[in-house]
Short mmCIF file of C-alpha atoms in Angstrom, two decimals:
data_model
loop_
_atom_site.label_atom_id
_atom_site.label_comp_id
_atom_site.label_asym_id
_atom_site.label_seq_id
_atom_site.Cartn_x
_atom_site.Cartn_y
_atom_site.Cartn_z
CA MET A 9 0.00 0.00 0.00
CA GLY A 10 2.76 2.46 -0.94
CA SER A 11 2.26 5.76 -2.71
CA GLY A 12 1.69 4.32 -6.19
CA GLN A 13 -1.60 3.21 -7.75
CA VAL A 14 -3.03 0.01 -6.28
CA THR A 15 -3.95 -2.09 -9.28
CA ASP A 16 -4.92 -5.37 -7.67
CA TRP A 17 -7.64 -5.08 -5.04
CA GLN A 18 -8.67 -8.72 -5.32
CA GLY A 19 -9.06 -10.18 -1.83
CA LYS A 20 -7.46 -7.15 -0.12
CA HIS A 21 -9.04 -6.68 3.30
CA VAL A 22 -10.26 -3.07 3.57
CA THR A 23 -12.11 -1.58 6.54
CA VAL A 24 -14.37 1.38 5.74
CA ALA A 25 -14.88 3.65 8.77
CA GLY A 26 -18.31 5.26 8.81
CA LEU A 27 -21.43 4.91 6.71
CA GLY A 28 -22.93 8.14 5.34
CA VAL A 29 -22.33 10.06 2.12
CA SER A 30 -18.72 8.94 1.60
CA GLY A 31 -18.64 5.56 3.38
CA VAL A 32 -21.41 3.84 1.41
CA PRO A 33 -19.99 4.71 -2.07
CA ALA A 34 -16.45 3.80 -0.91
CA ALA A 35 -17.63 0.40 0.33
CA LYS A 36 -19.49 -0.29 -2.93
CA VAL A 37 -16.58 0.76 -5.15
CA LEU A 38 -14.04 -1.32 -3.20
CA HIS A 39 -16.35 -4.34 -3.16
CA GLY A 40 -16.79 -3.94 -6.94
CA LEU A 41 -12.99 -4.01 -7.34
CA GLY A 42 -12.85 -7.36 -5.53
CA ALA A 43 -11.75 -6.21 -2.07
CA ARG A 44 -13.04 -7.90 1.11
CA VAL A 45 -14.84 -4.97 2.75
CA THR A 46 -15.93 -4.56 6.36
CA VAL A 47 -17.76 -1.37 7.34
CA VAL A 48 -17.57 -0.23 10.96
CA ASN A 49 -19.86 2.49 12.29
CA ASP A 50 -20.26 4.15 15.71
CA GLY A 51 -24.01 4.70 15.38
CA ASP A 52 -26.72 2.04 15.31
CA ASP A 53 -29.85 4.05 14.45
CA ALA A 54 -32.61 3.44 11.91
CA ARG A 55 -30.72 5.24 9.10
CA ALA A 56 -27.54 3.24 9.76
CA ARG A 57 -29.48 -0.04 9.81
CA GLU A 58 -31.10 0.86 6.48
CA GLN A 59 -27.68 1.58 4.89
CA ALA A 60 -26.21 -1.56 6.47
CA ALA A 61 -28.98 -3.73 4.98
CA GLU A 62 -28.28 -2.27 1.52
CA LEU A 63 -24.55 -3.11 1.80
CA GLU A 64 -25.10 -6.56 3.36
CA ALA A 65 -27.33 -7.47 0.42
CA LEU A 66 -24.25 -6.97 -1.79
CA GLY A 67 -22.14 -9.21 0.47
CA ILE A 68 -20.36 -6.45 2.42
CA ALA A 69 -19.89 -7.06 6.17
CA VAL A 70 -21.16 -4.25 8.45
CA ARG A 71 -20.55 -3.79 12.19
CA LEU A 72 -22.87 -1.21 13.74
CA GLY A 73 -22.23 0.41 17.11
CA ASP A 74 -18.59 -0.64 17.07
CA GLY A 75 -16.32 1.89 15.41
CA ALA A 76 -13.41 1.49 17.83
CA THR A 77 -12.08 -2.00 17.11
CA LEU A 78 -9.80 -2.79 14.17
CA PRO A 79 -11.17 -5.88 12.35
CA ASP A 80 -8.67 -8.75 12.13
CA GLY A 81 -6.63 -8.86 8.95
CA THR A 82 -7.30 -5.23 7.94
CA GLU A 83 -4.71 -4.07 5.37
CA LEU A 84 -6.14 -0.57 4.77
CA ILE A 85 -8.67 1.76 6.40
CA VAL A 86 -10.74 4.11 4.25
CA THR A 87 -12.35 6.66 6.55
CA ALA A 88 -15.25 9.07 6.26
CA PRO A 89 -13.77 12.60 6.45
CA GLY A 90 -15.63 13.53 9.63
CA TRP A 91 -13.95 10.89 11.81
CA LYS A 92 -11.52 12.64 14.17
CA PRO A 93 -7.84 11.66 13.98
CA ASP A 94 -7.84 10.81 17.71
CA LYS A 95 -10.30 7.91 17.29
CA PRO A 96 -9.18 4.63 18.96
CA LEU A 97 -9.56 2.88 15.58
CA PHE A 98 -6.76 5.03 14.10
CA ALA A 99 -4.48 4.49 17.11
CA ALA A 100 -4.96 0.74 16.62
CA ALA A 101 -4.23 1.12 12.90
CA GLU A 102 -1.01 3.05 13.58
CA LYS A 103 0.12 0.38 16.05
CA ALA A 104 -0.57 -2.34 13.47
CA GLY A 105 1.10 -0.37 10.64
CA VAL A 106 -2.18 -0.11 8.68
CA PRO A 107 -2.45 2.98 6.42
CA VAL A 108 -5.50 5.27 6.67
CA TRP A 109 -6.93 6.96 3.55
CA GLY A 110 -9.90 9.27 3.14
CA ASP A 111 -12.42 9.06 0.30
CA VAL A 112 -10.44 11.72 -1.62
CA GLU A 113 -7.21 9.71 -1.33
CA LEU A 114 -9.07 6.62 -2.57
CA ALA A 115 -10.50 8.59 -5.51
CA TRP A 116 -7.05 10.02 -6.35
CA ARG A 117 -5.54 6.52 -6.42
CA LEU A 118 -8.38 5.06 -8.51
CA ARG A 119 -7.99 7.60 -11.34
CA LYS A 120 -7.46 6.15 -14.80
CA PRO A 121 -4.09 6.80 -16.53
CA ASP A 122 -5.56 9.56 -18.75
CA ALA A 123 -7.58 11.12 -15.89
CA ALA A 124 -8.50 14.82 -15.91
CA PRO A 125 -6.26 17.10 -13.83
CA TRP A 126 -7.70 18.62 -10.64
CA LEU A 127 -7.99 22.34 -9.88
CA ALA A 128 -8.47 22.26 -6.10
CA VAL A 129 -10.05 24.82 -3.77
CA THR A 130 -10.03 24.89 0.01
CA GLY A 131 -10.38 27.57 2.71
CA THR A 132 -12.59 28.29 5.68
CA ASN A 133 -15.28 30.05 3.61
CA GLY A 134 -16.30 30.50 0.00
CA LYS A 135 -15.15 27.07 -1.24
CA THR A 136 -18.41 25.97 -2.84
CA THR A 137 -19.09 29.32 -4.52
CA THR A 138 -15.53 29.50 -5.87
CA VAL A 139 -15.62 25.93 -7.21
CA GLN A 140 -18.96 26.59 -8.92
CA MET A 141 -17.64 29.86 -10.41
CA LEU A 142 -14.54 27.98 -11.60
CA ALA A 143 -16.63 25.25 -13.26
CA SER A 144 -18.77 27.94 -14.94
CA ILE A 145 -15.63 29.66 -16.32
CA LEU A 146 -14.15 26.35 -17.54
CA ARG A 147 -17.46 25.50 -19.27
CA ALA A 148 -17.50 28.95 -20.91
CA ALA A 149 -14.07 28.05 -22.36
CA GLY A 150 -15.62 24.94 -23.95
CA LEU A 151 -14.02 22.49 -21.53
CA ARG A 152 -15.75 19.35 -20.22
CA THR A 153 -15.79 19.80 -16.46
CA ALA A 154 -17.72 19.24 -13.24
CA ALA A 155 -17.78 20.79 -9.75
CA VAL A 156 -17.02 17.85 -7.45
CA GLY A 157 -15.69 16.83 -4.03
CA ASN A 158 -17.04 18.28 -0.80
CA ILE A 159 -19.85 19.83 -2.85
CA GLY A 160 -22.24 16.90 -3.19
CA VAL A 161 -20.95 15.10 -6.30
CA SER A 162 -18.79 12.21 -5.09
CA LEU A 163 -15.25 12.21 -6.46
CA LEU A 164 -15.35 8.41 -6.36
CA ASP A 165 -18.34 8.38 -8.71
CA VAL A 166 -16.55 10.78 -11.08
CA VAL A 167 -13.20 8.95 -11.25
CA THR A 168 -14.78 5.50 -11.62
CA GLY A 169 -17.55 6.64 -14.01
CA GLU A 170 -17.62 6.48 -17.79
CA GLU A 171 -17.82 10.21 -18.51
CA GLN A 172 -14.65 11.85 -19.81
CA TYR A 173 -13.57 15.25 -18.46
CA ASP A 174 -10.88 17.74 -19.53
CA VAL A 175 -10.46 19.15 -16.01
CA LEU A 176 -12.22 18.93 -12.62
CA ALA A 177 -13.07 21.78 -10.22
CA VAL A 178 -12.61 20.12 -6.82
CA GLU A 179 -13.78 21.42 -3.43
CA LEU A 180 -11.80 19.96 -0.53
CA SER A 181 -12.40 20.33 3.21
CA SER A 182 -9.65 20.33 5.83
CA TYR A 183 -10.93 16.89 6.95
CA GLN A 184 -10.55 15.47 3.44
CA LEU A 185 -7.08 16.96 3.02
CA HIS A 186 -5.96 15.50 6.35
CA TRP A 187 -6.56 11.99 4.99
CA ALA A 188 -5.24 12.60 1.43
CA PRO A 189 -1.42 12.39 1.61
CA SER A 190 -0.68 11.60 -2.04
CA LEU A 191 -3.04 14.13 -3.71
CA ARG A 192 -1.20 16.32 -6.25
CA ALA A 193 -3.31 19.01 -7.93
CA HIS A 194 -2.54 20.82 -11.21
CA SER A 195 -3.09 24.11 -9.31
CA ALA A 196 -4.80 24.92 -6.01
CA ALA A 197 -6.15 27.80 -3.95
CA VAL A 198 -6.53 28.37 -0.21
CA LEU A 199 -9.11 31.18 -0.08
CA ASN A 200 -8.75 32.20 3.56
CA LEU A 201 -7.99 30.82 7.02
CA ALA A 202 -10.03 31.50 10.15
CA PRO A 203 -10.55 29.41 13.28
CA ASP A 204 -12.99 26.59 12.41
CA HIS A 205 -13.30 22.88 13.28
CA LEU A 206 -10.66 23.37 15.99
CA ASP A 207 -12.48 20.71 18.04
CA TRP A 208 -11.54 18.28 15.22
CA HIS A 209 -8.00 19.41 14.37
CA GLY A 210 -6.91 20.22 17.93
CA SER A 211 -5.24 23.56 17.13
CA MET A 212 -5.19 26.40 14.60
CA GLU A 213 -1.71 25.29 13.49
CA ALA A 214 -2.90 21.74 12.75
CA TYR A 215 -5.98 23.11 10.91
CA ALA A 216 -3.82 25.43 8.77
CA ALA A 217 -1.33 22.64 8.03
CA ASP A 218 -4.13 20.38 6.76
CA LYS A 219 -5.44 23.19 4.52
CA GLY A 220 -1.88 23.77 3.27
CA ARG A 221 -1.61 20.15 2.07
CA VAL A 222 -3.62 21.22 -1.00
CA TYR A 223 -0.48 22.98 -2.33
CA GLU A 224 1.76 19.89 -2.12
CA GLY A 225 3.09 18.93 -5.55
CA ASN A 226 1.21 21.67 -7.46
CA ARG A 227 2.50 21.96 -11.05
CA ILE A 228 1.48 25.42 -12.30
CA ALA A 229 0.10 27.78 -9.61
CA CYS A 230 -0.43 28.02 -5.85
CA VAL A 231 -3.15 30.66 -5.51
CA TYR A 232 -3.20 32.56 -2.20
CA ASN A 233 -5.09 35.45 -0.58
CA ALA A 234 -2.76 38.49 -0.72
CA ASP A 235 -5.12 40.54 1.51
CA ALA A 236 -5.19 38.05 4.39
CA THR A 237 -3.86 39.26 7.73
CA ASP A 238 -4.39 35.92 9.54
CA LYS A 239 -1.38 34.07 10.88
CA PRO A 240 -0.40 31.67 9.49
CA SER A 241 -1.43 33.35 6.21
CA THR A 242 -2.29 31.45 3.05
CA GLU A 243 0.97 32.84 1.61
CA ASP A 244 2.87 31.22 4.51
CA LEU A 245 1.28 27.89 3.52
CA VAL A 246 2.52 28.36 -0.07
CA ARG A 247 6.05 29.04 1.20
CA ALA A 248 5.96 25.84 3.29
CA ALA A 249 4.71 23.65 0.41
CA ASP A 250 6.90 21.32 -1.62
CA VAL A 251 5.83 22.07 -5.22
CA GLU A 252 7.05 21.03 -8.66
CA GLU A 253 9.85 23.00 -10.32
CA GLY A 254 8.43 26.12 -12.05
CA CYS A 255 5.18 26.26 -10.05
CA ARG A 256 4.35 29.89 -9.20
CA ALA A 257 2.76 31.67 -6.25
CA VAL A 258 -0.17 33.77 -7.54
CA GLY A 259 -1.94 36.19 -5.20
CA PHE A 260 -5.43 37.67 -5.43
CA THR A 261 -6.35 41.03 -3.92
CA LEU A 262 -9.32 43.41 -3.80
CA GLY A 263 -6.81 46.21 -4.40
CA THR A 264 -4.54 47.03 -7.34
CA PRO A 265 -2.57 43.88 -8.18
CA GLY A 266 1.21 43.70 -8.25
CA PRO A 267 3.09 41.44 -10.68
CA SER A 268 1.98 37.76 -10.34
CA GLN A 269 -1.36 38.85 -8.84
CA LEU A 270 -5.00 39.24 -9.87
CA GLY A 271 -6.89 42.22 -8.49
CA VAL A 272 -9.31 45.08 -9.08
CA VAL A 273 -8.64 48.38 -10.87
CA GLU A 274 -11.47 50.93 -11.23
CA GLY A 275 -14.22 48.30 -11.15
CA ILE A 276 -12.40 45.87 -13.47
CA LEU A 277 -11.02 42.44 -12.51
CA VAL A 278 -7.50 42.30 -13.95
CA ASP A 279 -4.76 39.67 -14.33
CA ARG A 280 -1.07 40.50 -13.89
CA ALA A 281 -0.01 36.88 -13.42
CA PHE A 282 -0.85 34.99 -16.63
CA VAL A 283 0.23 37.64 -19.18
CA GLU A 284 3.32 38.02 -21.39
CA ASP A 285 4.92 40.90 -19.46
CA ARG A 286 3.53 40.83 -15.94
CA TYR A 287 5.61 43.88 -14.91
CA GLY A 288 4.31 46.11 -17.70
CA ASN A 289 0.94 44.58 -18.66
CA ALA A 290 -2.46 43.72 -17.18
CA GLN A 291 -5.22 41.72 -18.85
CA GLU A 292 -8.83 42.85 -18.26
CA LEU A 293 -10.96 39.83 -17.31
CA ALA A 294 -14.41 41.05 -16.25
CA GLU A 295 -16.24 43.87 -14.52
CA VAL A 296 -17.08 43.82 -10.82
CA THR A 297 -20.75 44.01 -11.88
CA ASP A 298 -20.34 40.63 -13.64
CA VAL A 299 -20.05 39.05 -10.15
CA ASP A 300 -23.32 38.11 -8.39
CA PRO A 301 -23.62 39.37 -5.67
CA PRO A 302 -20.76 41.94 -6.00
CA ALA A 303 -20.01 41.87 -2.24
CA PRO A 304 -16.28 42.10 -1.35
CA HIS A 305 -15.91 38.47 -0.22
CA ASN A 306 -17.58 37.28 -3.42
CA ILE A 307 -15.29 39.36 -5.65
CA ALA A 308 -12.41 37.62 -3.83
CA ASN A 309 -14.01 34.25 -4.68
CA ALA A 310 -14.29 35.31 -8.35
CA LEU A 311 -10.62 36.36 -8.47
CA ALA A 312 -9.51 33.01 -6.98
CA ALA A 313 -11.65 31.11 -9.51
CA ALA A 314 -10.27 33.26 -12.33
CA ALA A 315 -6.67 32.60 -11.18
CA LEU A 316 -7.17 28.82 -11.25
CA ALA A 317 -8.88 28.98 -14.65
CA ARG A 318 -6.09 31.17 -16.05
CA ALA A 319 -3.51 28.73 -14.64
CA PHE A 320 -5.23 26.11 -16.78
CA GLY A 321 -4.88 28.35 -19.85
CA VAL A 322 -8.44 29.68 -20.12
CA PRO A 323 -8.83 32.87 -22.25
CA ALA A 324 -9.90 36.15 -20.61
CA ALA A 325 -13.30 36.24 -22.37
CA ALA A 326 -14.25 32.89 -20.78
CA VAL A 327 -13.67 34.35 -17.31
CA ARG A 328 -16.17 37.12 -18.04
CA ASP A 329 -18.70 34.79 -19.69
CA GLY A 330 -18.37 32.20 -16.91
CA LEU A 331 -18.91 34.75 -14.14
CA ARG A 332 -21.96 36.19 -15.93
CA ALA A 333 -23.45 32.70 -16.34
CA PHE A 334 -22.93 31.79 -12.66
CA THR A 335 -25.86 31.89 -10.23
CA PRO A 336 -25.16 31.53 -6.49
CA ASP A 337 -26.59 28.68 -4.41
CA ALA A 338 -29.54 29.03 -2.09
CA HIS A 339 -28.91 30.13 1.53
CA ARG A 340 -25.84 32.20 0.59
CA ILE A 341 -26.71 35.86 1.21
CA ALA A 342 -30.04 35.24 -0.53
CA ARG A 343 -32.66 38.01 -0.39
CA VAL A 344 -35.93 36.37 0.66
CA ALA A 345 -38.39 39.30 0.68
CA ASP A 346 -39.04 42.93 1.61
CA VAL A 347 -41.78 43.31 4.23
CA ASP A 348 -42.86 46.77 5.45
CA GLY A 349 -39.63 48.38 4.23
CA VAL A 350 -37.40 45.76 5.89
CA THR A 351 -35.24 43.39 3.80
CA TYR A 352 -34.96 39.75 4.96
CA VAL A 353 -31.74 37.96 3.96
CA ASP A 354 -30.96 34.24 4.36
CA ASP A 355 -27.28 33.42 4.87
CA SER A 356 -27.84 30.14 6.72
CA LYS A 357 -24.63 28.93 5.01
CA ALA A 358 -22.68 31.23 7.40
CA THR A 359 -21.94 28.31 9.74
CA ASN A 360 -18.85 29.91 11.33
CA THR A 361 -17.71 33.34 12.50
CA HIS A 362 -15.61 34.08 9.41
CA ALA A 363 -18.57 33.57 7.05
CA ALA A 364 -20.87 35.58 9.34
CA GLN A 365 -18.30 38.41 9.38
CA ALA A 366 -18.45 38.68 5.56
CA SER A 367 -22.23 38.68 5.73
CA LEU A 368 -22.51 41.30 8.47
CA ALA A 369 -20.07 43.56 6.56
CA ALA A 370 -22.44 43.68 3.58
CA TYR A 371 -25.25 45.67 5.32
CA GLU A 372 -25.50 48.99 7.16
CA SER A 373 -28.23 48.44 9.76
CA ILE A 374 -28.92 44.88 10.86
CA VAL A 375 -31.22 42.87 13.09
CA TRP A 376 -29.10 39.75 13.43
CA ILE A 377 -30.48 36.22 13.93
CA ALA A 378 -27.65 34.03 15.21
CA GLY A 379 -26.78 30.91 17.20
CA GLY A 380 -26.58 27.13 16.97
CA LEU A 381 -23.58 24.85 17.52
CA ALA A 382 -20.42 26.91 18.09
CA LYS A 383 -17.92 24.10 17.26
CA GLY A 384 -15.38 25.57 19.69
CA ALA A 385 -15.54 29.10 18.23
CA THR A 386 -15.43 32.40 20.13
CA PHE A 387 -17.48 35.44 19.09
CA ASP A 388 -15.76 38.53 20.57
CA GLU A 389 -13.97 39.58 17.38
CA LEU A 390 -17.07 39.05 15.24
CA VAL A 391 -19.35 41.08 17.56
CA ALA A 392 -16.81 43.86 18.13
CA GLY A 393 -16.39 44.28 14.36
CA ALA A 394 -20.13 44.41 13.66
CA ALA A 395 -21.32 46.28 16.80
CA GLU A 396 -21.98 49.63 15.12
CA ARG A 397 -24.11 47.99 12.40
CA LEU A 398 -26.38 46.08 14.79
CA ARG A 399 -29.86 47.42 15.55
CA GLY A 400 -30.77 44.27 17.48
CA ALA A 401 -30.05 40.57 17.85
CA VAL A 402 -32.25 37.48 18.22
CA LEU A 403 -30.42 34.42 19.53
CA ILE A 404 -31.40 30.78 18.94
CA GLY A 405 -29.75 27.40 19.40
CA ARG A 406 -27.73 25.52 21.94
CA ASP A 407 -24.63 27.76 22.22
CA ARG A 408 -26.43 31.12 22.00
CA GLU A 409 -25.13 32.13 25.43
CA LEU A 410 -21.60 32.51 23.99
CA ILE A 411 -22.91 35.10 21.52
CA ARG A 412 -25.02 36.80 24.19
CA GLU A 413 -21.94 37.21 26.40
CA ALA A 414 -19.93 38.66 23.49
CA LEU A 415 -22.78 41.11 22.77
CA ALA A 416 -22.84 42.16 26.44
CA ARG A 417 -19.09 42.85 26.31
CA HIS A 418 -18.83 44.60 22.92
CA ALA A 419 -22.31 45.91 22.07
CA PRO A 420 -24.04 46.46 25.44
CA GLU A 421 -26.54 48.96 24.01
CA VAL A 422 -27.87 46.54 21.35
CA PRO A 423 -31.22 45.00 22.38
CA VAL A 424 -31.01 41.19 22.53
CA VAL A 425 -33.87 38.68 22.47
CA ASP A 426 -32.71 35.30 23.79
CA LEU A 427 -35.04 32.50 22.67
CA GLY A 428 -34.54 29.61 25.07
CA ARG A 429 -35.80 27.10 22.49
CA THR A 430 -34.05 24.66 20.22
CA ASP A 431 -37.13 23.17 18.55
CA THR A 432 -37.53 23.88 14.83
CA GLY A 433 -40.54 26.12 15.53
CA ALA A 434 -38.19 28.60 17.23
CA MET A 435 -37.33 30.08 13.81
CA LEU A 436 -40.85 31.48 13.32
CA GLN A 437 -40.66 33.17 16.72
CA ALA A 438 -37.14 34.46 15.91
CA VAL A 439 -38.37 36.12 12.71
CA GLN A 440 -41.35 37.65 14.53
CA GLU A 441 -39.03 39.07 17.22
CA ALA A 442 -36.68 40.41 14.55
CA LYS A 443 -39.60 42.16 12.82
CA ARG A 444 -40.45 43.83 16.13
CA LEU A 445 -36.88 45.16 16.48
CA ALA A 446 -36.47 46.26 12.85
CA ARG A 447 -37.21 49.70 11.33
CA PRO A 448 -37.78 50.54 7.64
CA GLY A 449 -34.43 50.45 5.84
CA ASP A 450 -33.02 47.72 8.12
CA THR A 451 -31.95 44.24 7.06
CA VAL A 452 -33.00 41.20 9.10
CA LEU A 453 -30.06 38.87 8.54
CA LEU A 454 -29.92 35.16 9.32
CA ALA A 455 -26.14 34.65 9.58
CA PRO A 456 -25.93 32.19 12.48
CA ALA A 457 -22.10 31.95 12.78
CA CYS A 458 -22.81 28.41 14.04
CA ALA A 459 -23.64 24.97 12.69
CA SER A 460 -27.31 23.97 12.52
CA MET A 461 -27.45 20.37 13.74
CA ASP A 462 -28.74 21.18 17.23
CA MET A 463 -32.07 22.28 15.67
CA PHE A 464 -32.09 21.31 11.99
CA ALA A 465 -30.85 18.47 9.74
CA ASN A 466 -28.51 20.93 7.97
CA TYR A 467 -28.06 24.60 7.08
CA ASN A 468 -30.40 24.20 4.07
CA ARG A 469 -33.29 23.23 6.37
CA ARG A 470 -32.48 26.14 8.66
CA GLY A 471 -32.56 28.55 5.71
CA GLU A 472 -35.84 27.07 4.46
CA ALA A 473 -37.39 27.51 7.91
CA PHE A 474 -36.29 31.17 7.89
CA ALA A 475 -37.68 31.78 4.39
CA GLN A 476 -40.99 30.10 5.33
CA ALA A 477 -41.27 32.26 8.47
CA VAL A 478 -40.62 35.41 6.40
CA ARG A 479 -43.31 34.38 3.90
CA GLU A 480 -45.76 33.99 6.80
CA LEU A 481 -44.94 37.56 7.90
CA GLY A 482 -45.65 38.83 4.39
CA ALA A 483 -48.94 36.96 4.27
#
């Protein structure tokens, strides 16, 4: 099980850790290749039993409620990305000298010899939007592509499927990168770094290092955020990476770009990296108004997508056409309705403080609906930065007290409604309370800065509950 491709899976004993969106496809693919597959899973609920029955019907062994023990004879573990590195199963694997791969590592190793190169995107926020923008630009250039990875389309399905691609736009999470040691992208971008998932990684340094793995072995460009002030910065991660000879560091900035950067000049997105004379020339790519919505963080996403596309040789006109053709996903700074002069905006996708910060910066006078699962985050910096824009706050979810305390410290004059409910019906009450606090010209903004799973199945459901509550106001 070295670093090369594994060609003969026949009879190889592979343990798949975790059912769910990556575990089930991994088990099926490995079984189809002739491996002896055992799936282990911590949970033993109705959903797990349903998935187990489906796999057992194919002849795959499943052990529910026992994710800690290493099955005898295991030669490789393929883990779901969410499993923490400190799990007893992985300690047992290390002791036995058994390698651990994630679903992305498995997909990378199962690529066919003529497989499409990967343009990879990671970062705390903006990954999905950037990958979708990138795919739109690549399509506008006439290339066969797909937005895949942590975005809903399984990489395993893509690399083992029949469809041929010229290039793939790949979203990767820090979890996936942690378990993907041999991944080598054509070019890659780290959009930004802010504290997130620290409960999983253990420290900011470990989180940043896992993000930085995306740059390892890049061939053409390592794209970094030239405006970032975080430490370590994305540029620091580029410096630390071991890349192929001739690979370049390419920055993106919301200001005027220097040589080897993309940036903005008088409302125009320009490229000073992929041009003949990058000291004397700049290539116009698109107008700021071609980006939807043209909020600062989204222009940064567009510049990162453009940099990766240009690294792949895409012409300037395709950048413009691709950005114009792109439409953002639901629950990302989505305007739901205007009711009595107040605008209601759904940014349920803001599941951490960094995303909420971008959202709060986009409006002047805000009634903020926030709260949920904090995932180890702190809220002082977020609240201090947004304090002067807040007209009021309505707090929901399990960890709302952390936000309430930050509001008391940094925005003591802002009225706060604390809803001591975590049932799904709390959203209707939250919207009603927000309406009471809002004045004409205000924006009621759902930007929770927290994960949703304490109250909802996912952030989509949370956003839908918000939109439904707003519609009931309008009615």
